[in-house]
Amino acid sequence: MKRTVIQGGHVVDPETGIDGLFDIVIEDGKILSVGDSKPGTGDWKLETIDATDKVVTPGLIDMHTHLREPGHEYKETIQTGCLAAVHGGFTTICCMPNTQPVNDNQSVTDYILKKARAAGSVRVYPIGAVSQGLKGKNLAEYGEMKAAGVVALSDDGNPVMNAQLMRRAMEYAKAFELLIISHCEDRDLTSNGVMNEGVTATRLGLAGIPNSSESVMVARDIALCELTGAPVHIAHVSTEDSVRIIRNAKERGLPVTAETAPHYFSLTEEAVLNYDTNAKVHPPLRTAKDREAIRQGLADGAIDIIASDHAPHSSVEKEVEFEAAANGLIGMETSLPLSLKLLEKGFLSLTDLVLKMSVNPARVLRLDHIGLKPGNPADLTVIDLEKRFTINADTFRSKSRNTPFNGWQVKGKAVITMVGGKVVFNDY
Ligand code: DOR
């Protein structure tokens, strides 16, 4: 038998209210205690991890990633996606169903889970499709997918344009206790747009996507949430209007939650000025006013979660004219340092950050184990808040390189990622 002690770290866990210098004792892959208790003596091998001057948090959870397998293994595989996750400090990730074939049935869910077990590092929870083939015509098999292990439903990448279908989806999802994650986009308003609508798009000669393309769908899905009583989670919030509508729905007590991604609180549409296709993403990067509203939404709780929307694409899809380039950027390996910038800017405390990147995703997805409670699997992240580094895509574990953050100077990094008591990443 083995006992591990993570010694003297600053433990921050909003789930249990722990915030201070403590030792964490781990046995058989589970948390035995968090406190001043010493590992004791007994018939075990003792391993000690010195966490002095480091922060120890419940394992980070990224509830919005694209792992591309099956079907687009040249962009990412489940194995490389898992490696990118642990490199970024994540112990649990959820993967969206827009693979080839689409994850709209039990066999694809089984396949993903089998590959994830073989990768053997992070916990992977698949998200099933709302509609068969993501086509927005017929509902997928929710009961079958739930039994196979999906934790939520989404047509992410595509909106569910038909409101009646979304209503039925919410009713069935509620019956199966599955959360709907909505990619809010009105495709008629997006039209042929490729970046945010406004003067920058005009200057670049590119067709724009108005803010309302997102916010009308946020309003619609909140109305459907009210009609059906089913909880709804709004994915990748990018606009001021969306934040206001979500805040208002929460004030009215509706079961609405929301996430944003680091690119929406770090960048603006100006990142596209030199036609950088790595900054081409759906929804698009918006204005400084929107970015400020996203930061405020995170600060006041309108936005519950930070998720990366890790969307790997190869150079074949990105090194082309802006209009033709694929949407999306990779994020699992930059999410934590970019989010830590919100602490410096005063928008989040360390506790808030752990809420947005671990506790809230676990609560929203109703995962079995939340926080660092005794008896929970020892999933945790050790963070060095002082570690400065330059983001360099060539060092990424992801198979893809499509990041607009290459060359950014950042501070703060996961140095140990532990899943079920096993160190799966160590950069101490
Ligand atoms: O930019 C995006 N890329 N937005 C999405 O919603 C889907 C994603 C992808 O799958 O590439």
Short mmCIF file of C-alpha atoms and ligand atoms in Angstrom, two decimals:
data_model
loop_
_atom_site.label_atom_id
_atom_site.label_comp_id
_atom_site.label_asym_id
_atom_site.label_seq_id
_atom_site.Cartn_x
_atom_site.Cartn_y
_atom_site.Cartn_z
CA MET A 1 0.00 0.00 0.00
CA LYS A 2 1.10 3.57 -0.62
CA ARG A 3 0.35 6.84 1.11
CA THR A 4 1.13 10.17 -0.50
CA VAL A 5 1.31 13.47 1.33
CA ILE A 6 1.13 16.76 -0.49
CA GLN A 7 2.81 18.91 2.05
CA GLY A 8 2.50 22.56 3.00
CA GLY A 9 0.66 23.87 -0.06
CA HIS A 10 -1.92 26.65 -0.04
CA VAL A 11 -5.05 24.53 -0.43
CA VAL A 12 -8.01 26.35 -2.01
CA ASP A 13 -11.29 24.45 -2.27
CA PRO A 14 -14.53 26.48 -2.36
CA GLU A 15 -16.55 23.23 -2.14
CA THR A 16 -15.31 22.47 1.38
CA GLY A 17 -14.45 26.07 2.28
CA ILE A 18 -10.78 25.20 2.81
CA ASP A 19 -8.36 28.05 2.20
CA GLY A 20 -5.00 27.82 3.94
CA LEU A 21 -1.73 25.96 4.39
CA PHE A 22 -2.56 22.28 4.79
CA ASP A 23 -1.30 18.78 4.10
CA ILE A 24 -3.32 16.44 1.91
CA VAL A 25 -2.98 12.75 2.69
CA ILE A 26 -3.86 10.31 -0.10
CA GLU A 27 -4.29 6.56 0.14
CA ASP A 28 -5.35 4.08 -2.52
CA GLY A 29 -5.96 6.93 -4.95
CA LYS A 30 -8.43 8.63 -2.61
CA ILE A 31 -8.24 11.64 -0.32
CA LEU A 32 -7.83 10.52 3.27
CA SER A 33 -7.61 13.93 4.92
CA VAL A 34 -6.96 17.60 4.34
CA GLY A 35 -5.58 19.31 7.42
CA ASP A 36 -2.68 19.24 9.79
CA SER A 37 -2.88 15.49 10.19
CA LYS A 38 0.37 13.68 9.57
CA PRO A 39 0.46 10.53 7.46
CA GLY A 40 1.00 8.39 10.60
CA THR A 41 2.90 5.15 10.69
CA GLY A 42 1.90 1.88 9.18
CA ASP A 43 2.62 -0.74 6.64
CA TRP A 44 2.84 1.52 3.65
CA LYS A 45 5.33 3.21 1.41
CA LEU A 46 5.28 6.96 1.95
CA GLU A 47 5.69 9.42 -0.88
CA THR A 48 5.96 13.12 -0.13
CA ILE A 49 5.31 15.96 -2.53
CA ASP A 50 6.55 19.30 -1.25
CA ALA A 51 4.01 21.96 -2.21
CA THR A 52 5.59 24.84 -0.29
CA ASP A 53 4.81 28.17 -2.04
CA LYS A 54 2.40 26.40 -4.39
CA VAL A 55 -1.38 26.43 -4.62
CA VAL A 56 -3.24 23.12 -4.48
CA THR A 57 -6.74 22.99 -5.95
CA PRO A 58 -9.31 20.34 -6.76
CA GLY A 59 -8.46 19.02 -10.22
CA LEU A 60 -9.36 21.53 -12.94
CA ILE A 61 -12.28 20.61 -15.19
CA ASP A 62 -12.65 21.75 -18.80
CA MET A 63 -16.25 21.07 -19.78
CA HIS A 64 -15.90 22.20 -23.40
CA THR A 65 -13.28 20.58 -25.63
CA HIS A 66 -13.15 19.02 -29.10
CA LEU A 67 -11.01 15.88 -29.24
CA ARG A 68 -11.69 15.20 -32.95
CA GLU A 69 -11.63 11.41 -32.63
CA PRO A 70 -13.26 9.53 -34.29
CA GLY A 71 -12.82 10.96 -37.76
CA HIS A 72 -10.37 13.86 -37.64
CA GLU A 73 -7.36 12.24 -36.00
CA TYR A 74 -4.98 14.41 -38.05
CA LYS A 75 -6.12 17.38 -35.89
CA GLU A 76 -6.20 15.66 -32.49
CA THR A 77 -6.68 12.19 -31.05
CA ILE A 78 -8.21 11.33 -27.72
CA GLN A 79 -4.70 10.47 -26.57
CA THR A 80 -3.07 13.77 -27.63
CA GLY A 81 -6.09 15.69 -26.32
CA CYS A 82 -5.67 13.99 -22.94
CA LEU A 83 -1.96 14.87 -22.92
CA ALA A 84 -2.79 18.50 -23.69
CA ALA A 85 -5.30 18.44 -20.83
CA VAL A 86 -2.88 17.22 -18.16
CA HIS A 87 -0.23 19.64 -19.46
CA GLY A 88 -2.73 22.44 -18.84
CA GLY A 89 -3.60 21.18 -15.33
CA PHE A 90 -6.93 19.51 -16.15
CA THR A 91 -7.94 16.26 -14.50
CA THR A 92 -11.37 16.03 -16.17
CA ILE A 93 -12.53 17.10 -19.61
CA CYS A 94 -15.74 16.83 -21.59
CA CYS A 95 -15.64 16.34 -25.35
CA MET A 96 -18.16 17.66 -27.83
CA PRO A 97 -19.95 15.32 -30.23
CA ASN A 98 -19.02 16.99 -33.55
CA THR A 99 -16.79 14.11 -34.57
CA GLN A 100 -17.08 11.91 -37.67
CA PRO A 101 -19.28 9.95 -37.09
CA VAL A 102 -21.13 12.27 -34.73
CA ASN A 103 -21.50 11.10 -31.14
CA ASP A 104 -25.26 10.68 -31.32
CA ASN A 105 -25.42 7.03 -30.27
CA GLN A 106 -24.11 4.49 -27.83
CA SER A 107 -21.44 2.97 -30.06
CA VAL A 108 -19.60 6.27 -30.58
CA THR A 109 -19.86 7.06 -26.85
CA ASP A 110 -18.47 3.57 -26.07
CA TYR A 111 -15.65 4.09 -28.56
CA ILE A 112 -14.63 7.44 -27.01
CA LEU A 113 -14.68 6.01 -23.50
CA LYS A 114 -12.62 3.01 -24.56
CA LYS A 115 -9.99 5.24 -26.20
CA ALA A 116 -9.95 7.51 -23.14
CA ARG A 117 -9.36 4.56 -20.82
CA ALA A 118 -6.47 3.47 -23.05
CA ALA A 119 -5.01 7.00 -22.90
CA GLY A 120 -5.13 6.52 -19.15
CA SER A 121 -4.56 10.04 -17.89
CA VAL A 122 -7.53 12.38 -17.46
CA ARG A 123 -11.17 11.53 -16.91
CA VAL A 124 -13.06 12.04 -20.16
CA TYR A 125 -16.82 12.58 -20.17
CA PRO A 126 -18.42 12.58 -23.61
CA ILE A 127 -21.22 14.98 -24.52
CA GLY A 128 -23.87 13.51 -26.81
CA ALA A 129 -25.61 15.25 -29.70
CA VAL A 130 -28.99 16.98 -29.27
CA SER A 131 -30.04 16.03 -32.80
CA GLN A 132 -29.13 13.08 -35.01
CA GLY A 133 -26.02 13.92 -37.02
CA LEU A 134 -26.14 17.50 -35.59
CA LYS A 135 -28.59 18.20 -38.40
CA GLY A 136 -31.27 19.82 -36.25
CA LYS A 137 -34.06 17.64 -37.66
CA ASN A 138 -34.62 14.66 -35.31
CA LEU A 139 -33.68 14.11 -31.68
CA ALA A 140 -30.82 11.70 -30.93
CA GLU A 141 -31.18 8.69 -28.57
CA TYR A 142 -30.81 10.31 -25.15
CA GLY A 143 -31.60 7.25 -23.01
CA GLU A 144 -29.14 5.07 -24.89
CA MET A 145 -26.37 7.68 -24.71
CA LYS A 146 -27.01 8.38 -21.02
CA ALA A 147 -26.69 4.65 -20.27
CA ALA A 148 -23.42 4.61 -22.24
CA GLY A 149 -22.02 7.53 -20.21
CA VAL A 150 -22.70 10.95 -21.74
CA VAL A 151 -23.00 13.73 -19.15
CA ALA A 152 -24.74 16.38 -21.27
CA LEU A 153 -26.18 17.07 -24.73
CA SER A 154 -25.11 19.65 -27.30
CA ASP A 155 -25.04 20.27 -31.05
CA ASP A 156 -22.03 22.55 -30.43
CA GLY A 157 -20.56 23.88 -33.64
CA ASN A 158 -24.14 24.11 -34.87
CA PRO A 159 -27.13 25.85 -33.35
CA VAL A 160 -30.45 24.03 -32.97
CA MET A 161 -32.22 26.46 -35.27
CA ASN A 162 -35.70 24.93 -34.96
CA ALA A 163 -37.23 26.21 -31.69
CA GLN A 164 -39.80 23.42 -31.57
CA LEU A 165 -37.03 20.80 -31.77
CA MET A 166 -35.14 22.60 -29.00
CA ARG A 167 -38.29 22.62 -26.87
CA ARG A 168 -38.68 18.85 -27.30
CA ALA A 169 -34.95 18.35 -26.68
CA MET A 170 -35.24 20.19 -23.37
CA GLU A 171 -38.30 18.16 -22.35
CA TYR A 172 -36.58 14.83 -23.07
CA ALA A 173 -33.25 15.96 -21.63
CA LYS A 174 -35.06 16.90 -18.42
CA ALA A 175 -36.66 13.45 -18.23
CA PHE A 176 -33.24 11.84 -18.61
CA GLU A 177 -31.60 14.34 -16.22
CA LEU A 178 -29.20 15.48 -18.91
CA LEU A 179 -28.10 19.09 -19.28
CA ILE A 180 -28.53 20.84 -22.63
CA ILE A 181 -25.50 22.93 -23.60
CA SER A 182 -26.58 25.45 -26.19
CA HIS A 183 -24.41 26.82 -28.99
CA CYS A 184 -26.33 30.06 -29.35
CA GLU A 185 -26.18 31.31 -32.91
CA ASP A 186 -28.85 32.41 -35.35
CA ARG A 187 -27.45 31.19 -38.65
CA ASP A 188 -29.64 33.58 -40.64
CA LEU A 189 -28.08 36.52 -38.80
CA THR A 190 -24.58 35.04 -39.10
CA SER A 191 -25.23 34.74 -42.83
CA ASN A 192 -21.86 34.79 -44.61
CA GLY A 193 -20.09 36.61 -41.72
CA VAL A 194 -16.58 35.54 -40.77
CA MET A 195 -15.72 37.98 -37.95
CA ASN A 196 -17.42 40.47 -35.61
CA GLU A 197 -19.60 43.03 -37.41
CA GLY A 198 -18.36 46.62 -37.15
CA VAL A 199 -15.74 49.08 -38.35
CA THR A 200 -12.89 46.57 -38.09
CA ALA A 201 -14.71 44.15 -40.41
CA THR A 202 -15.47 47.01 -42.80
CA ARG A 203 -11.83 48.10 -42.78
CA LEU A 204 -10.69 44.53 -43.51
CA GLY A 205 -13.33 44.03 -46.18
CA LEU A 206 -14.74 41.01 -44.35
CA ALA A 207 -18.41 40.17 -43.79
CA GLY A 208 -19.51 40.65 -40.18
CA ILE A 209 -21.50 38.67 -37.61
CA PRO A 210 -23.69 40.90 -35.39
CA ASN A 211 -23.89 40.44 -31.60
CA SER A 212 -27.57 39.65 -32.01
CA SER A 213 -26.66 36.44 -33.85
CA GLU A 214 -25.78 35.15 -30.38
CA SER A 215 -28.08 37.07 -28.06
CA VAL A 216 -31.39 36.33 -29.80
CA MET A 217 -30.66 32.63 -29.34
CA VAL A 218 -29.63 33.14 -25.71
CA ALA A 219 -33.00 34.86 -25.16
CA ARG A 220 -34.85 32.11 -27.05
CA ASP A 221 -33.25 29.29 -25.09
CA ILE A 222 -33.90 31.03 -21.79
CA ALA A 223 -37.57 31.37 -22.84
CA LEU A 224 -37.62 27.63 -23.64
CA CYS A 225 -35.95 26.87 -20.30
CA GLU A 226 -38.78 28.79 -18.62
CA LEU A 227 -41.38 26.95 -20.70
CA THR A 228 -40.01 23.45 -20.06
CA GLY A 229 -38.36 23.85 -16.65
CA ALA A 230 -35.27 22.15 -18.08
CA PRO A 231 -31.88 23.55 -17.09
CA VAL A 232 -29.89 25.10 -19.92
CA HIS A 233 -26.20 25.91 -20.09
CA ILE A 234 -25.10 28.64 -22.51
CA ALA A 235 -21.80 27.79 -24.21
CA HIS A 236 -18.98 30.21 -25.13
CA VAL A 237 -20.62 33.56 -24.23
CA SER A 238 -19.03 36.39 -26.23
CA THR A 239 -21.29 39.47 -26.04
CA GLU A 240 -22.41 42.11 -23.57
CA ASP A 241 -26.08 41.51 -24.43
CA SER A 242 -25.81 37.79 -23.72
CA VAL A 243 -24.27 38.49 -20.30
CA ARG A 244 -27.11 40.91 -19.46
CA ILE A 245 -29.81 38.45 -20.56
CA ILE A 246 -28.22 35.59 -18.58
CA ARG A 247 -27.82 37.77 -15.48
CA ASN A 248 -31.47 38.76 -15.70
CA ALA A 249 -32.58 35.10 -16.09
CA LYS A 250 -30.59 34.16 -12.99
CA GLU A 251 -32.14 37.02 -11.02
CA ARG A 252 -35.51 35.55 -11.97
CA GLY A 253 -34.43 32.21 -10.53
CA LEU A 254 -34.30 30.26 -13.80
CA PRO A 255 -31.98 27.22 -14.00
CA VAL A 256 -29.58 28.89 -16.43
CA THR A 257 -25.80 28.58 -16.28
CA ALA A 258 -23.15 29.92 -18.62
CA GLU A 259 -19.53 29.60 -19.64
CA THR A 260 -17.08 31.78 -21.49
CA ALA A 261 -13.65 30.98 -22.92
CA PRO A 262 -10.31 32.70 -22.24
CA HIS A 263 -10.15 34.20 -25.74
CA TYR A 264 -13.33 36.20 -25.05
CA PHE A 265 -11.90 37.85 -21.92
CA SER A 266 -8.34 38.16 -23.29
CA LEU A 267 -8.74 39.35 -26.89
CA THR A 268 -10.86 41.62 -29.05
CA GLU A 269 -11.68 41.64 -32.75
CA GLU A 270 -8.41 43.55 -33.25
CA ALA A 271 -6.64 40.18 -33.09
CA VAL A 272 -7.99 39.63 -36.60
CA LEU A 273 -6.45 42.87 -37.98
CA ASN A 274 -3.63 41.09 -39.80
CA TYR A 275 -6.03 38.40 -41.05
CA ASP A 276 -4.70 35.96 -38.43
CA THR A 277 -6.81 32.86 -38.99
CA ASN A 278 -5.82 31.60 -35.53
CA ALA A 279 -8.13 34.32 -34.21
CA LYS A 280 -11.03 33.13 -36.37
CA VAL A 281 -13.54 31.49 -34.06
CA HIS A 282 -17.26 30.97 -33.58
CA PRO A 283 -18.67 33.03 -31.95
CA PRO A 284 -16.19 35.67 -33.15
CA LEU A 285 -13.94 37.81 -30.98
CA ARG A 286 -15.87 40.97 -30.16
CA THR A 287 -15.15 44.56 -29.06
CA ALA A 288 -13.41 45.90 -25.96
CA LYS A 289 -16.86 46.73 -24.52
CA ASP A 290 -17.97 43.10 -24.88
CA ARG A 291 -14.71 41.87 -23.38
CA GLU A 292 -15.25 44.14 -20.39
CA ALA A 293 -18.80 42.83 -19.96
CA ILE A 294 -17.53 39.23 -20.04
CA ARG A 295 -14.99 40.06 -17.33
CA GLN A 296 -17.73 41.73 -15.26
CA GLY A 297 -20.01 38.74 -15.82
CA LEU A 298 -17.32 36.44 -14.46
CA ALA A 299 -16.77 38.77 -11.51
CA ASP A 300 -20.45 39.04 -10.50
CA GLY A 301 -21.36 35.41 -11.19
CA ALA A 302 -23.48 35.89 -14.32
CA ILE A 303 -20.93 33.60 -15.96
CA ASP A 304 -20.32 30.48 -13.88
CA ILE A 305 -17.58 28.70 -15.75
CA ILE A 306 -14.39 29.15 -17.76
CA ALA A 307 -14.05 26.46 -20.45
CA SER A 308 -11.44 26.43 -23.19
CA ASP A 309 -13.52 25.45 -26.24
CA HIS A 310 -10.30 23.72 -27.33
CA ALA A 311 -10.87 23.40 -31.10
CA PRO A 312 -7.85 21.91 -32.89
CA HIS A 313 -7.43 22.48 -36.63
CA SER A 314 -4.48 21.63 -38.86
CA SER A 315 -2.48 24.02 -41.04
CA VAL A 316 -4.50 22.72 -44.00
CA GLU A 317 -7.60 24.38 -42.54
CA LYS A 318 -5.85 27.43 -41.08
CA GLU A 319 -3.15 28.48 -43.56
CA VAL A 320 -5.69 29.61 -46.14
CA GLU A 321 -7.57 32.86 -46.93
CA PHE A 322 -9.49 34.20 -43.92
CA GLU A 323 -12.92 33.46 -45.40
CA ALA A 324 -12.00 29.84 -46.10
CA ALA A 325 -10.31 29.12 -42.75
CA ALA A 326 -11.91 26.85 -40.15
CA ASN A 327 -13.28 28.34 -36.93
CA GLY A 328 -11.65 27.63 -33.62
CA LEU A 329 -8.49 27.75 -31.55
CA ILE A 330 -6.82 25.40 -29.10
CA GLY A 331 -7.01 26.29 -25.43
CA MET A 332 -6.35 23.56 -22.91
CA GLU A 333 -2.68 24.47 -22.55
CA THR A 334 -3.24 28.21 -22.21
CA SER A 335 -6.51 28.37 -20.28
CA LEU A 336 -5.05 28.49 -16.77
CA PRO A 337 -2.38 31.18 -17.27
CA LEU A 338 -4.81 33.37 -19.26
CA SER A 339 -7.46 32.98 -16.55
CA LEU A 340 -4.91 33.86 -13.87
CA LYS A 341 -4.53 37.26 -15.54
CA LEU A 342 -8.06 38.00 -14.27
CA LEU A 343 -6.68 37.81 -10.71
CA GLU A 344 -4.05 40.45 -11.47
CA LYS A 345 -6.72 42.66 -13.05
CA GLY A 346 -8.91 42.26 -9.95
CA PHE A 347 -11.88 40.51 -11.60
CA LEU A 348 -11.48 37.19 -9.78
CA SER A 349 -10.02 35.94 -6.52
CA LEU A 350 -8.19 32.63 -6.36
CA THR A 351 -11.33 31.08 -4.83
CA ASP A 352 -13.44 32.42 -7.72
CA LEU A 353 -11.00 30.93 -10.21
CA VAL A 354 -11.26 27.49 -8.59
CA LEU A 355 -15.04 27.84 -8.63
CA LYS A 356 -15.07 28.67 -12.35
CA MET A 357 -12.52 26.05 -13.36
CA SER A 358 -13.35 23.12 -11.11
CA VAL A 359 -16.23 23.30 -8.63
CA ASN A 360 -18.87 24.92 -10.85
CA PRO A 361 -18.33 22.63 -13.85
CA ALA A 362 -18.60 19.62 -11.49
CA ARG A 363 -21.81 21.03 -9.99
CA VAL A 364 -23.38 21.95 -13.33
CA LEU A 365 -22.60 18.50 -14.76
CA ARG A 366 -23.64 16.83 -11.48
CA LEU A 367 -20.43 14.83 -11.33
CA ASP A 368 -20.13 12.31 -8.49
CA HIS A 369 -17.11 13.84 -6.80
CA ILE A 370 -16.71 17.55 -6.19
CA GLY A 371 -13.78 19.18 -4.43
CA LEU A 372 -11.23 17.76 -2.02
CA LYS A 373 -13.53 15.85 0.33
CA PRO A 374 -12.20 12.78 2.16
CA GLY A 375 -13.22 9.70 0.19
CA ASN A 376 -13.18 11.51 -3.18
CA PRO A 377 -10.68 10.35 -5.81
CA ALA A 378 -7.46 12.33 -5.39
CA ASP A 379 -7.84 14.55 -8.46
CA LEU A 380 -5.90 17.74 -7.90
CA THR A 381 -3.78 20.39 -9.53
CA VAL A 382 -0.67 21.97 -8.05
CA ILE A 383 -0.13 25.46 -9.42
CA ASP A 384 2.96 27.65 -9.29
CA LEU A 385 1.50 31.16 -9.37
CA GLU A 386 4.92 32.76 -9.80
CA LYS A 387 6.20 30.71 -12.73
CA ARG A 388 6.71 33.03 -15.71
CA PHE A 389 6.88 31.63 -19.20
CA THR A 390 6.32 32.47 -22.83
CA ILE A 391 3.55 30.60 -24.60
CA ASN A 392 5.20 28.52 -27.29
CA ALA A 393 2.90 26.36 -29.42
CA ASP A 394 5.83 24.13 -30.36
CA THR A 395 5.90 22.84 -26.78
CA PHE A 396 2.21 21.91 -26.78
CA ARG A 397 1.13 18.30 -26.36
CA SER A 398 -1.87 18.95 -28.60
CA LYS A 399 -1.47 17.78 -32.19
CA SER A 400 -2.52 21.19 -33.48
CA ARG A 401 -0.89 24.60 -33.23
CA ASN A 402 -3.78 27.00 -33.89
CA THR A 403 -3.40 29.52 -31.09
CA PRO A 404 -3.43 33.32 -31.29
CA PHE A 405 -1.52 33.44 -27.97
CA ASN A 406 1.85 32.27 -29.26
CA GLY A 407 4.60 34.47 -27.81
CA TRP A 408 2.46 35.86 -24.95
CA GLN A 409 4.27 36.36 -21.64
CA VAL A 410 2.25 34.76 -18.86
CA LYS A 411 2.61 33.98 -15.18
CA GLY A 412 1.23 30.92 -13.41
CA LYS A 413 1.30 27.31 -14.48
CA ALA A 414 0.12 23.86 -13.42
CA VAL A 415 3.21 22.00 -12.21
CA ILE A 416 1.58 18.77 -11.05
CA THR A 417 -1.61 17.19 -12.34
CA MET A 418 -2.83 14.25 -10.28
CA VAL A 419 -5.70 11.94 -11.26
CA GLY A 420 -6.89 9.29 -8.84
CA GLY A 421 -3.74 9.68 -6.77
CA LYS A 422 -1.47 9.18 -9.79
CA VAL A 423 0.82 11.98 -10.98
CA VAL A 424 -0.01 12.21 -14.69
CA PHE A 425 1.96 15.39 -15.31
CA ASN A 426 4.95 16.75 -13.42
CA ASP A 427 6.79 19.94 -14.28
CA TYR A 428 7.89 20.80 -10.77
O1 DOR B 1 -14.88 28.09 -33.39
C1 DOR B 1 -15.48 27.05 -33.15
N1 DOR B 1 -14.94 25.86 -33.43
N2 DOR B 1 -16.69 27.13 -32.60
C2 DOR B 1 -17.47 26.04 -32.46
O2 DOR B 1 -18.55 26.17 -31.95
C3 DOR B 1 -17.00 24.71 -32.95
C4 DOR B 1 -15.53 24.65 -32.97
C5 DOR B 1 -14.97 23.48 -33.75
O3 DOR B 1 -15.48 22.35 -33.59
O4 DOR B 1 -14.00 23.67 -34.47
#
